[in-house]
Tab-separated table of C-alpha atoms and ligand atoms in Angstrom:
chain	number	residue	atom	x	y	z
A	225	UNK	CA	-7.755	-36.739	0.216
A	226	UNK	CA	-8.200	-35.246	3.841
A	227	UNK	CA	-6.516	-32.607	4.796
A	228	UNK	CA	-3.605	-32.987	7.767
A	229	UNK	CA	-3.876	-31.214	10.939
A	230	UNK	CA	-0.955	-28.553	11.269
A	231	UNK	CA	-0.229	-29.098	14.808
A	232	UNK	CA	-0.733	-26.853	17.408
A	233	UNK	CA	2.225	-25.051	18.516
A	234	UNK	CA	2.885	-24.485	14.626
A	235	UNK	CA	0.081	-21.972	14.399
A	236	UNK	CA	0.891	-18.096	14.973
A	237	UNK	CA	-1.067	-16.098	16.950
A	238	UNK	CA	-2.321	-14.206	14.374
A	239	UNK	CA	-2.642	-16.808	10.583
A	240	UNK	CA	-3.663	-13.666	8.633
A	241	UNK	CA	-0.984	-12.733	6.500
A	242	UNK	CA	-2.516	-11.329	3.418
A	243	UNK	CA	-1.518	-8.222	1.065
A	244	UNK	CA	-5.379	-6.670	2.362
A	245	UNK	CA	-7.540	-5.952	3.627
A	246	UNK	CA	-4.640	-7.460	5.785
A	247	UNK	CA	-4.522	-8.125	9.883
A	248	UNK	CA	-6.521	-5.632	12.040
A	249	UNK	CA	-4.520	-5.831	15.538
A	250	UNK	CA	-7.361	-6.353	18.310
A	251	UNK	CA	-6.905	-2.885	19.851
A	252	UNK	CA	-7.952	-1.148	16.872
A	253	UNK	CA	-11.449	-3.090	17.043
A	254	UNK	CA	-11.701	-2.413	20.355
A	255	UNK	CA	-11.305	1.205	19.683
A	256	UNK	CA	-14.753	1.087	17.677
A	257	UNK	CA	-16.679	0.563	21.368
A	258	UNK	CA	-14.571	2.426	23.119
A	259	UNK	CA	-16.188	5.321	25.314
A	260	UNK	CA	-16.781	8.752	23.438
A	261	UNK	CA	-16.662	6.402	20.087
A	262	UNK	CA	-18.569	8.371	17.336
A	263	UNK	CA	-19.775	5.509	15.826
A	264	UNK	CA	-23.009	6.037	14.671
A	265	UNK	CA	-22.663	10.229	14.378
A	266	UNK	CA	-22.321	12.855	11.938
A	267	UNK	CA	-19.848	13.457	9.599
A	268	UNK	CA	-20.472	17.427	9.604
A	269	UNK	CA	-19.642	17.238	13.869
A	270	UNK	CA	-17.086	17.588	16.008
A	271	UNK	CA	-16.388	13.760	16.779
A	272	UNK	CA	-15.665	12.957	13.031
A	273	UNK	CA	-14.078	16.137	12.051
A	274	UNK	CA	-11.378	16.100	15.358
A	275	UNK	CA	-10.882	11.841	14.361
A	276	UNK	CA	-9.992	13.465	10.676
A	277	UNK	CA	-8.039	16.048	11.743
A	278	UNK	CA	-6.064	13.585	14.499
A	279	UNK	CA	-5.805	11.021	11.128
A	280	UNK	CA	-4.070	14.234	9.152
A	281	UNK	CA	-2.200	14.991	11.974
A	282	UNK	CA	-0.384	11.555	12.798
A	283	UNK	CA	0.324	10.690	9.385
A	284	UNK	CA	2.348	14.377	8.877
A	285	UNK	CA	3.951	12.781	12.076
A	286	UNK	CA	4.569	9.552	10.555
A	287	UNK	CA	6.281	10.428	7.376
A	288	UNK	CA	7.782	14.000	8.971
A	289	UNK	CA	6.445	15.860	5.888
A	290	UNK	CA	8.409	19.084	4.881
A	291	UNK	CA	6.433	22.668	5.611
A	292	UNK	CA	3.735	23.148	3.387
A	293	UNK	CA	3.399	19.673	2.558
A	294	UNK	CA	-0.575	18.981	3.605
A	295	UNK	CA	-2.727	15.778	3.954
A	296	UNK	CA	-5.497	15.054	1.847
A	297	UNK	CA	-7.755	12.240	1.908
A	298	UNK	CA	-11.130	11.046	0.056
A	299	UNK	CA	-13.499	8.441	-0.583
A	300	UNK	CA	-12.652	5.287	-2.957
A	301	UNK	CA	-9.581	3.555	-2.492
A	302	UNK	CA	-6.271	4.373	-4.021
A	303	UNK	CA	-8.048	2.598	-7.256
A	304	UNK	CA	-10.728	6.449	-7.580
A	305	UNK	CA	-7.150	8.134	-7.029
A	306	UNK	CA	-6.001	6.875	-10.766
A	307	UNK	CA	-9.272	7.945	-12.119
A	308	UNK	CA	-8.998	11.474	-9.826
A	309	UNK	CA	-5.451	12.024	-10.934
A	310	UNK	CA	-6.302	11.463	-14.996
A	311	UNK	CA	-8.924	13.972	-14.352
A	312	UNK	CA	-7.179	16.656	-11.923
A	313	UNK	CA	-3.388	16.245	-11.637
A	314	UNK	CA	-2.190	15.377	-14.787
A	315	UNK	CA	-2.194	17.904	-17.334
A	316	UNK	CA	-1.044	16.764	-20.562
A	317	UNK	CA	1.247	13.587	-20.768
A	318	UNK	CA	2.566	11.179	-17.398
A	319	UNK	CA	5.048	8.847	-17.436
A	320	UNK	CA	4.816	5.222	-15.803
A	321	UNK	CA	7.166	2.466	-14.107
A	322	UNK	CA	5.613	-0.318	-15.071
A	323	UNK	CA	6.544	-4.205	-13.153
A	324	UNK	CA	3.750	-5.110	-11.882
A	325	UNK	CA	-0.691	-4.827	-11.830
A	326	UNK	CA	-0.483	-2.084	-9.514
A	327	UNK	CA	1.502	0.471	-11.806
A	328	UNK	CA	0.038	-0.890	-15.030
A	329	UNK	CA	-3.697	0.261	-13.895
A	330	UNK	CA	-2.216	3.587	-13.178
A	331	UNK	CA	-0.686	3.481	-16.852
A	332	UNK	CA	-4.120	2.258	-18.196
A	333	UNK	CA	-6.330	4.550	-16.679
A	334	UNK	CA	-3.885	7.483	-18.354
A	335	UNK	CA	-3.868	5.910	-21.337
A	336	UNK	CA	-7.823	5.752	-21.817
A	337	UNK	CA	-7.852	9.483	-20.864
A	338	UNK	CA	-9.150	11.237	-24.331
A	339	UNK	CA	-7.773	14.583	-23.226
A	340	UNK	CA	-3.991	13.281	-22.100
A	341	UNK	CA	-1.261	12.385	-25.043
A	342	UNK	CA	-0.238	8.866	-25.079
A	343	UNK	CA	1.400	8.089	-21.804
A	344	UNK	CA	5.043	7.108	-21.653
A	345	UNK	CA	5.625	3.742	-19.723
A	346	UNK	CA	9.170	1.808	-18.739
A	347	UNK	CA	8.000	-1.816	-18.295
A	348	UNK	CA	9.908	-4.831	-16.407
A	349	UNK	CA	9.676	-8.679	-16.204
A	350	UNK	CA	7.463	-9.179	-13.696
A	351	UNK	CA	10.217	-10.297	-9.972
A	352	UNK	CA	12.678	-6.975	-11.594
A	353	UNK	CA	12.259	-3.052	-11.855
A	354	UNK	CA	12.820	-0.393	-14.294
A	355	UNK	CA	15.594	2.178	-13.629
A	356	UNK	CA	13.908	4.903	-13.372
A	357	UNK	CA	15.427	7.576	-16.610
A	358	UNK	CA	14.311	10.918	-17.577
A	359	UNK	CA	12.186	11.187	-19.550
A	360	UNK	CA	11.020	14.567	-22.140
A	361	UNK	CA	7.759	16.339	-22.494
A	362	UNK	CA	5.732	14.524	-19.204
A	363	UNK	CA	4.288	16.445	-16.048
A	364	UNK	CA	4.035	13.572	-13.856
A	365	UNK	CA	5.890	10.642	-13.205
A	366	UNK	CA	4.481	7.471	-11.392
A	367	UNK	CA	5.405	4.802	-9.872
A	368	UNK	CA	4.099	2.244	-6.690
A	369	UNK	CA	7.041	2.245	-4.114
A	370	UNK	CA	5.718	-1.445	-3.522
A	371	UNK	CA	4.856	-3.329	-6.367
A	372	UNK	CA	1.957	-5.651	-3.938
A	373	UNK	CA	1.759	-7.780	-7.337
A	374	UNK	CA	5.538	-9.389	-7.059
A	375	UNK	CA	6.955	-8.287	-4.186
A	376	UNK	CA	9.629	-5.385	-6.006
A	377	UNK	CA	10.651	-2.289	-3.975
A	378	UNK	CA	11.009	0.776	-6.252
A	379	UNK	CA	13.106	3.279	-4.048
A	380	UNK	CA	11.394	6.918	-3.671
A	381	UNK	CA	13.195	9.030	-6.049
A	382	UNK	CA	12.677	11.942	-8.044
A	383	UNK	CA	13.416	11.300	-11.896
A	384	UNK	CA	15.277	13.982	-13.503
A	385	UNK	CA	13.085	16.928	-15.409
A	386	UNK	CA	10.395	18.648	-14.248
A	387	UNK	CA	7.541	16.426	-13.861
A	388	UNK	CA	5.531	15.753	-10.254
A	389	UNK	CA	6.387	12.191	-8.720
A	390	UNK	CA	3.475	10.231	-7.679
A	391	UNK	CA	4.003	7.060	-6.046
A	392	UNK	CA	1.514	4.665	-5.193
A	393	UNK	CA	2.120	3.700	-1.446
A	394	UNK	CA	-0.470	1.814	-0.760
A	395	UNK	CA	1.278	-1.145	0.195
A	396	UNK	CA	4.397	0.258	1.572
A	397	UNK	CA	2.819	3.490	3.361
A	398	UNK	CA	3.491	2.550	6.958
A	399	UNK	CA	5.895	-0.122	6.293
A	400	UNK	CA	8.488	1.172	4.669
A	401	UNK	CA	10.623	4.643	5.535
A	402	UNK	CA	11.355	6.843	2.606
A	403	UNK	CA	12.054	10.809	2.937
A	404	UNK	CA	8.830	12.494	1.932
A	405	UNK	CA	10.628	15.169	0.248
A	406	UNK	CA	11.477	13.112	-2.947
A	407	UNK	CA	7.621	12.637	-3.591
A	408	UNK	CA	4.849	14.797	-4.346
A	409	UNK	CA	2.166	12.846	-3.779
A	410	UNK	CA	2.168	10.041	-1.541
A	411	UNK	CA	-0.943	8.454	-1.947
A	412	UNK	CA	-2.418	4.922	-0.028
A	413	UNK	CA	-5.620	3.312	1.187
A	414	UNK	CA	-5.392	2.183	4.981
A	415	UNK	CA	-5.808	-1.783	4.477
A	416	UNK	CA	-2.403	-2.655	4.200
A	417	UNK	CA	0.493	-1.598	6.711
A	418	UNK	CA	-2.812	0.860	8.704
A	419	UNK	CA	-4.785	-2.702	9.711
A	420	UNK	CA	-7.716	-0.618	8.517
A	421	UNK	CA	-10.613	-1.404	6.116
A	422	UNK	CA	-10.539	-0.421	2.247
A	423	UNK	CA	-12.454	2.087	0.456
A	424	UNK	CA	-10.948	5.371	1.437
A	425	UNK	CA	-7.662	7.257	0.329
A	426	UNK	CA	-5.169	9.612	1.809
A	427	UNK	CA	-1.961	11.411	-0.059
A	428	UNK	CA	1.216	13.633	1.518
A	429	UNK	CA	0.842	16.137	-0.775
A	430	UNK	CA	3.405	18.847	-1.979
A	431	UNK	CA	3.309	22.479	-2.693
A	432	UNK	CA	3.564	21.647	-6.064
A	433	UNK	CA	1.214	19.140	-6.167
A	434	UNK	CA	-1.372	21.784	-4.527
A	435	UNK	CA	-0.280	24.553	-7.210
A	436	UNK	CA	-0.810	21.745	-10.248
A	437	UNK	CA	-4.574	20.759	-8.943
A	438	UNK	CA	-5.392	24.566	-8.842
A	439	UNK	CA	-4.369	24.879	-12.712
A	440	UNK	CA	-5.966	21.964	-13.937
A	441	UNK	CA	-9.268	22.888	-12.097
A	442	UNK	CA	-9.271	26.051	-12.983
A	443	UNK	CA	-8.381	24.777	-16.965
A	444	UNK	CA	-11.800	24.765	-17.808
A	445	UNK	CA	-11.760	20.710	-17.858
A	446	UNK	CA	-14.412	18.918	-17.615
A	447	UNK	CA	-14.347	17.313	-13.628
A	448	UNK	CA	-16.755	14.690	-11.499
A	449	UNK	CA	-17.140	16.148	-8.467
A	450	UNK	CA	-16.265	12.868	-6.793
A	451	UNK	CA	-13.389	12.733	-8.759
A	452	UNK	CA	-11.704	16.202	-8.099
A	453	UNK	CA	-8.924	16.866	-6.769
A	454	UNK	CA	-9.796	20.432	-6.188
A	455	UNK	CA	-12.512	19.190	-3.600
A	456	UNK	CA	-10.692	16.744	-2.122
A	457	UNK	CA	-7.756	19.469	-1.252
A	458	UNK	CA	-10.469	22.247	0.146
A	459	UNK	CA	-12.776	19.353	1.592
A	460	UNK	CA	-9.424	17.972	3.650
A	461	UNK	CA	-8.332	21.179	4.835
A	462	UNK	CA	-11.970	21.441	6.608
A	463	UNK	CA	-11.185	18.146	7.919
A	464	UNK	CA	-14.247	16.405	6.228
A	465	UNK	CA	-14.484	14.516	2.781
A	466	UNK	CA	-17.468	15.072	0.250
A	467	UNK	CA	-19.780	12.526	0.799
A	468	UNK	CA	-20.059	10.167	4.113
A	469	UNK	CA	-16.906	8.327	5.044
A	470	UNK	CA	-16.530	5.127	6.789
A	471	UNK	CA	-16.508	5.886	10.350
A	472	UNK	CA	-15.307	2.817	11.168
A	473	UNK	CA	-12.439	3.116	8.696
A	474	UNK	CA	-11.098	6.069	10.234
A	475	UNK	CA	-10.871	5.332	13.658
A	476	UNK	CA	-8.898	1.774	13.198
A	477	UNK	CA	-6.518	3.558	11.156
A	478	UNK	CA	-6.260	6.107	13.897
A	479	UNK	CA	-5.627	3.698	16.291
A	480	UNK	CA	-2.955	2.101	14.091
A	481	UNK	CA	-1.401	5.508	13.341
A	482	UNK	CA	-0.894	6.266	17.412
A	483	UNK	CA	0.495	2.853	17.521
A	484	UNK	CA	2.921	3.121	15.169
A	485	UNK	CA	4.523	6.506	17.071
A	486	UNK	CA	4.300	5.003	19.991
A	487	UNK	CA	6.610	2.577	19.063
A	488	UNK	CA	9.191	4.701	17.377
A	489	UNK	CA	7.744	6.201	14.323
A	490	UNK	CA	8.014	5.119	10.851
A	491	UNK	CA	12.169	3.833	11.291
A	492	UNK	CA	11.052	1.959	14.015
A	493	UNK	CA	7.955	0.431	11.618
A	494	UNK	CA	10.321	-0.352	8.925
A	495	UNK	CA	13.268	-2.506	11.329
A	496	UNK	CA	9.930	-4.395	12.408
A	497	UNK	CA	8.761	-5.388	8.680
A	498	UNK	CA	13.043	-6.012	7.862
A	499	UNK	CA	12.722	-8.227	10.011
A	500	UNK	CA	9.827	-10.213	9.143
A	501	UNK	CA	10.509	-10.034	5.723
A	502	UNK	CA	14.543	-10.856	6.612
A	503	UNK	CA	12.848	-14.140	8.129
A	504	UNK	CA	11.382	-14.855	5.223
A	505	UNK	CA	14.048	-14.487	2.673
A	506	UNK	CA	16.448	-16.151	4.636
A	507	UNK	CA	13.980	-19.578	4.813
A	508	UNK	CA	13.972	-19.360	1.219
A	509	UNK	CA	17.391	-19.542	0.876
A	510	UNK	CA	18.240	-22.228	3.386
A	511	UNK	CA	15.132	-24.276	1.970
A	512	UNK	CA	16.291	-26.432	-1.132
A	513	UNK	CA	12.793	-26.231	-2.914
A	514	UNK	CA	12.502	-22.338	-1.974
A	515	UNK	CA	13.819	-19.508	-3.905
A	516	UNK	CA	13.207	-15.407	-3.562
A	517	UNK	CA	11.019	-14.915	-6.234
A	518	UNK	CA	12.972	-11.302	-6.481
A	519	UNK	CA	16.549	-12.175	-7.661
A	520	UNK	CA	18.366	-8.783	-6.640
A	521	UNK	CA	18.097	-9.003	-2.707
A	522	UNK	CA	17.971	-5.026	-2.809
A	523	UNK	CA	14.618	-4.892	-5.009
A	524	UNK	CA	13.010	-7.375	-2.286
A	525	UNK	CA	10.647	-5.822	-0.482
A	526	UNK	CA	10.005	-5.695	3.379
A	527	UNK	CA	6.420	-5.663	3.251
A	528	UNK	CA	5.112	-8.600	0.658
A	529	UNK	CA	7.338	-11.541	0.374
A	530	UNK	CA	6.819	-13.815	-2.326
A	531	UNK	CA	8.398	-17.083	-2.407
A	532	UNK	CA	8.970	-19.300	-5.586
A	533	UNK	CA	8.918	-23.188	-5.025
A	534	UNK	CA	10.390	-25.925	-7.418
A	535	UNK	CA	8.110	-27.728	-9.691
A	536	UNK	CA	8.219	-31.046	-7.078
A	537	UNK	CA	6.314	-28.987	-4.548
A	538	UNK	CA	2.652	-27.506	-5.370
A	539	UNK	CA	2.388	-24.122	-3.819
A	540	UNK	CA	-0.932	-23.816	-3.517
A	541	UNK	CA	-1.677	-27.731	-2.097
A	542	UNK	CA	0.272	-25.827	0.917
A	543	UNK	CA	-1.743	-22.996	0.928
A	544	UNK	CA	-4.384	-24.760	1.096
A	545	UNK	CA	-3.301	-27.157	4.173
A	546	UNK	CA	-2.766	-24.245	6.207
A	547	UNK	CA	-6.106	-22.115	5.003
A	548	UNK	CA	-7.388	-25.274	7.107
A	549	UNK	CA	-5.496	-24.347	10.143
A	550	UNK	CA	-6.362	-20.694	9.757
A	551	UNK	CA	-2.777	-19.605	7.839
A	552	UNK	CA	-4.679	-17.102	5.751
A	553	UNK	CA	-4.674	-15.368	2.282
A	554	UNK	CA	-0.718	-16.778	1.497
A	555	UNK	CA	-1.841	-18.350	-2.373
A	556	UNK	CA	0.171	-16.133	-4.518
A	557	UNK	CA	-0.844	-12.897	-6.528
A	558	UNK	CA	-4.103	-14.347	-9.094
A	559	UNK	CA	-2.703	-13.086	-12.533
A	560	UNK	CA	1.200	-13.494	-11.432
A	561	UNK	CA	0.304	-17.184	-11.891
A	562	UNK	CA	3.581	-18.873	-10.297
A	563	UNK	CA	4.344	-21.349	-8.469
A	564	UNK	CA	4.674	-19.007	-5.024
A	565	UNK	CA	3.600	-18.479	-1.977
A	566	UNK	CA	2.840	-14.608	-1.410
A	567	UNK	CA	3.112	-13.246	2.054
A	568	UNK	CA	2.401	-10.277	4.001
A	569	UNK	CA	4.801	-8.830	6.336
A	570	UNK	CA	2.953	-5.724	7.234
A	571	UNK	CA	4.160	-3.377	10.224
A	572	UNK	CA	1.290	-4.786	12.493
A	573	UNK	CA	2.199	-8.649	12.096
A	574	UNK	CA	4.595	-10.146	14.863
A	575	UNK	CA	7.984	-11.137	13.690
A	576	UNK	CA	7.290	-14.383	15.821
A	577	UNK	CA	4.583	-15.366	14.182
A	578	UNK	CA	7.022	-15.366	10.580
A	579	UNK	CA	9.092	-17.390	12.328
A	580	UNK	CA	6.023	-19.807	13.602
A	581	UNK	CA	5.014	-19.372	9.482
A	582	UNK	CA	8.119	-20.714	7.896
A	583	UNK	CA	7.736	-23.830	10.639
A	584	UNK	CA	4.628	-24.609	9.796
A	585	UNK	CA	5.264	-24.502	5.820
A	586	UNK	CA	8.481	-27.059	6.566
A	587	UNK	CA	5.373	-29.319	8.299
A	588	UNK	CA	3.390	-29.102	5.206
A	589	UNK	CA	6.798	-29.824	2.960
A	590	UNK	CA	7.084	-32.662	4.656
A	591	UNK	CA	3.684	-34.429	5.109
B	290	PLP	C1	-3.913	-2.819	-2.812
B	290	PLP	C2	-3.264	-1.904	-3.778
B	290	PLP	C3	-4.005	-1.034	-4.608
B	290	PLP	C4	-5.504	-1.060	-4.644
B	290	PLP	O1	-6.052	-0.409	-3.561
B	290	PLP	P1	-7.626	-0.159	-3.477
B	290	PLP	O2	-7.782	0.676	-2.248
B	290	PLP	O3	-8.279	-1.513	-3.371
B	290	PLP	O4	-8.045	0.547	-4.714
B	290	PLP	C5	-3.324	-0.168	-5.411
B	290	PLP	N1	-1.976	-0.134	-5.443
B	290	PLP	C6	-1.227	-0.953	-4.687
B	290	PLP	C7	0.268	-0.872	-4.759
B	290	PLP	C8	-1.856	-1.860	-3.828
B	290	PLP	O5	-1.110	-2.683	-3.066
């Protein structure tokens, strides 16, 4: 069967709308050739250091962190910060919200941990969210604030007791407003909401959060160097990383970060992705074959929208028609397995082109 043509005026500006590496807006490539780039120069000199120190800098900004509250970021993804937090920020036991991939890694990296007790987990059906409980005897409490698997806000709350919240941001870090004194680390990779490229992470970090890294590294346990936390907190403060970062990396989420304050800060990041997402959700629900996948409208999240369909339409037959007409990266999450269409609403992507979206998945409905 050939493909139809999605006609023209039915394709956004911009047809990437995946959960990342997601849309890179044009001025952040054009900030790798820009004059005085350091492209192509040292890590150890000036031109890296001051694009490091103006990345720790505008994300402080972004989330208006609390005094003493200090930004650290390393090599490897928000992936090498499970494996850096096993090693260097929990110290005996951690407790996990479970509903999704995301949070279960977290939960399985603790778990495999020889020297940590058995972690404690609350699970949910994957499209809900566990209330988050106290919970006895654990030292740090995680969570993802955007579950990237489903599409499930989990607001940014401290649990009651006396262990550290840790909440992967990855996908909702730029995207989403939250007060940054509830967490204590705030940890994300910049190829979501930032329009950057993967392979690098960065965490809001409180005093306590500092204070617990210093006693597990001084514990006597047995640490990587790339995976310590210790470094990574003495390394940032020197506004460098360990080993070479990606130059490249750094300066588009720079770019993205002065964006973002320009145009309001993070309240004014969040109204754009409510609206996207409001788009979105309100197709769904005037489209007869189209359902929220998320049934409580306040666990829907503004930044990843996924979208069930009836068994008479095949999700990813559409997906496919409009991969054709560059509509990218919209199939749903691999291991969810539904019937859905998974989309992106990211603080960079237009509102308009949503709107353009939804039109163009009534075209393929109907043809
Ligand atoms: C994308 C994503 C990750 C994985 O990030 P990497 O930088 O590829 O390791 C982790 N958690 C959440 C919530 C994500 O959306």
């Amino acid at each position: 069967m050939s493909e139809a043509i999605l006609p023209q005026d039915l394709i956004p500006t911009d047809g990437r709308f995946g959960c990342g590496p997601s849309k890179v807006r044009p001025e952040q490539i054009a900030r790798l050739s820009m004059p005085g780039s350091p492209m192509g120069t040292s890590h150890r000199q000036a031109g890296v250091k001051d694009l490091v120190g103006s990345v720790r800098e505008r994300v402080s900004q972004l989330f208006s962190l609390p005094d003493g509250y200090e930004v650290l970021l390393a090599n490897g993804g928000s992936t090498s910060f499970w494996d850096a937090a096993v090693f260097g920020l929990i110290e005996r036991r951690s407790h996990h919200q479970v509903f999704g991939e995301f949070g279960g890694k977290f939960a399985t990296a603790s778990a495999a941990a020889p020297w940590l007790d058995e972690p404690s987990t609350a699970k949910s059906e994957p499209g809900t969210r566990p209330a988050l409980e106290a919970v006895d005897g654990v030292d740090v409490v995680a969570y993802p604030h955007n579950e990237t698997s489903t599409g499930v806000m989990h607001p940014v709350e401290r649990a009651s007791g006396d262990g550290l919240t840790v909440v992967d941001a990855t996908s909702a870090a730029g995207g989403i407003d939250f007060d940054a004194s509830a967490a204590d680390v705030y940890y994300f990779a910049p190829q979501k909401n930032f329009g950057s490229d993967g392979g690098l992470w960065l965490a809001a970090a409180s005093p306590a959060a500092i204070e617990r890294i210093e006693r597990v590294a001084a514990s006597g346990r047995y640490i990587p160097d790339s995976l310590s936390l210790q470094q990574v907190v003495s390394n940032s403060r020197k506004n460098q990383t360990l080993n070479t970062p990606a130059v490249a990396t750094l300066l588009m989420l720079d770019e993205q970060l002065g964006w973002m304050l320009e145009q309001g800060g993070l309240a004014a990041m969040d109204t754009r992705t409510t609206a996207s997402s409001d788009v979105l959700y309100a197709w769904a629900d005037a489209t007869s074959v189209a359902t929220p996948f998320v049934s409580n409208p306040a666990d829907r999240s503004k930044v990843v929208a996924t979208i069930d369909f009836d068994e008479s339409v095949d999700a990813a037959a559409i997906a496919s028609t409009l991969r054709a007409s560059g509509i990218l990266d919209i199939e749903p999450y691999r291991k969810l397995g539904r019937n859905q269409l998974r989309i992106a609403t990211f603080a960079g992507i237009e509102t308009e082109d949503v709107r353009t979206l939804t039109r163009a998945i009534d075209w393929a409905l109907s043809n």
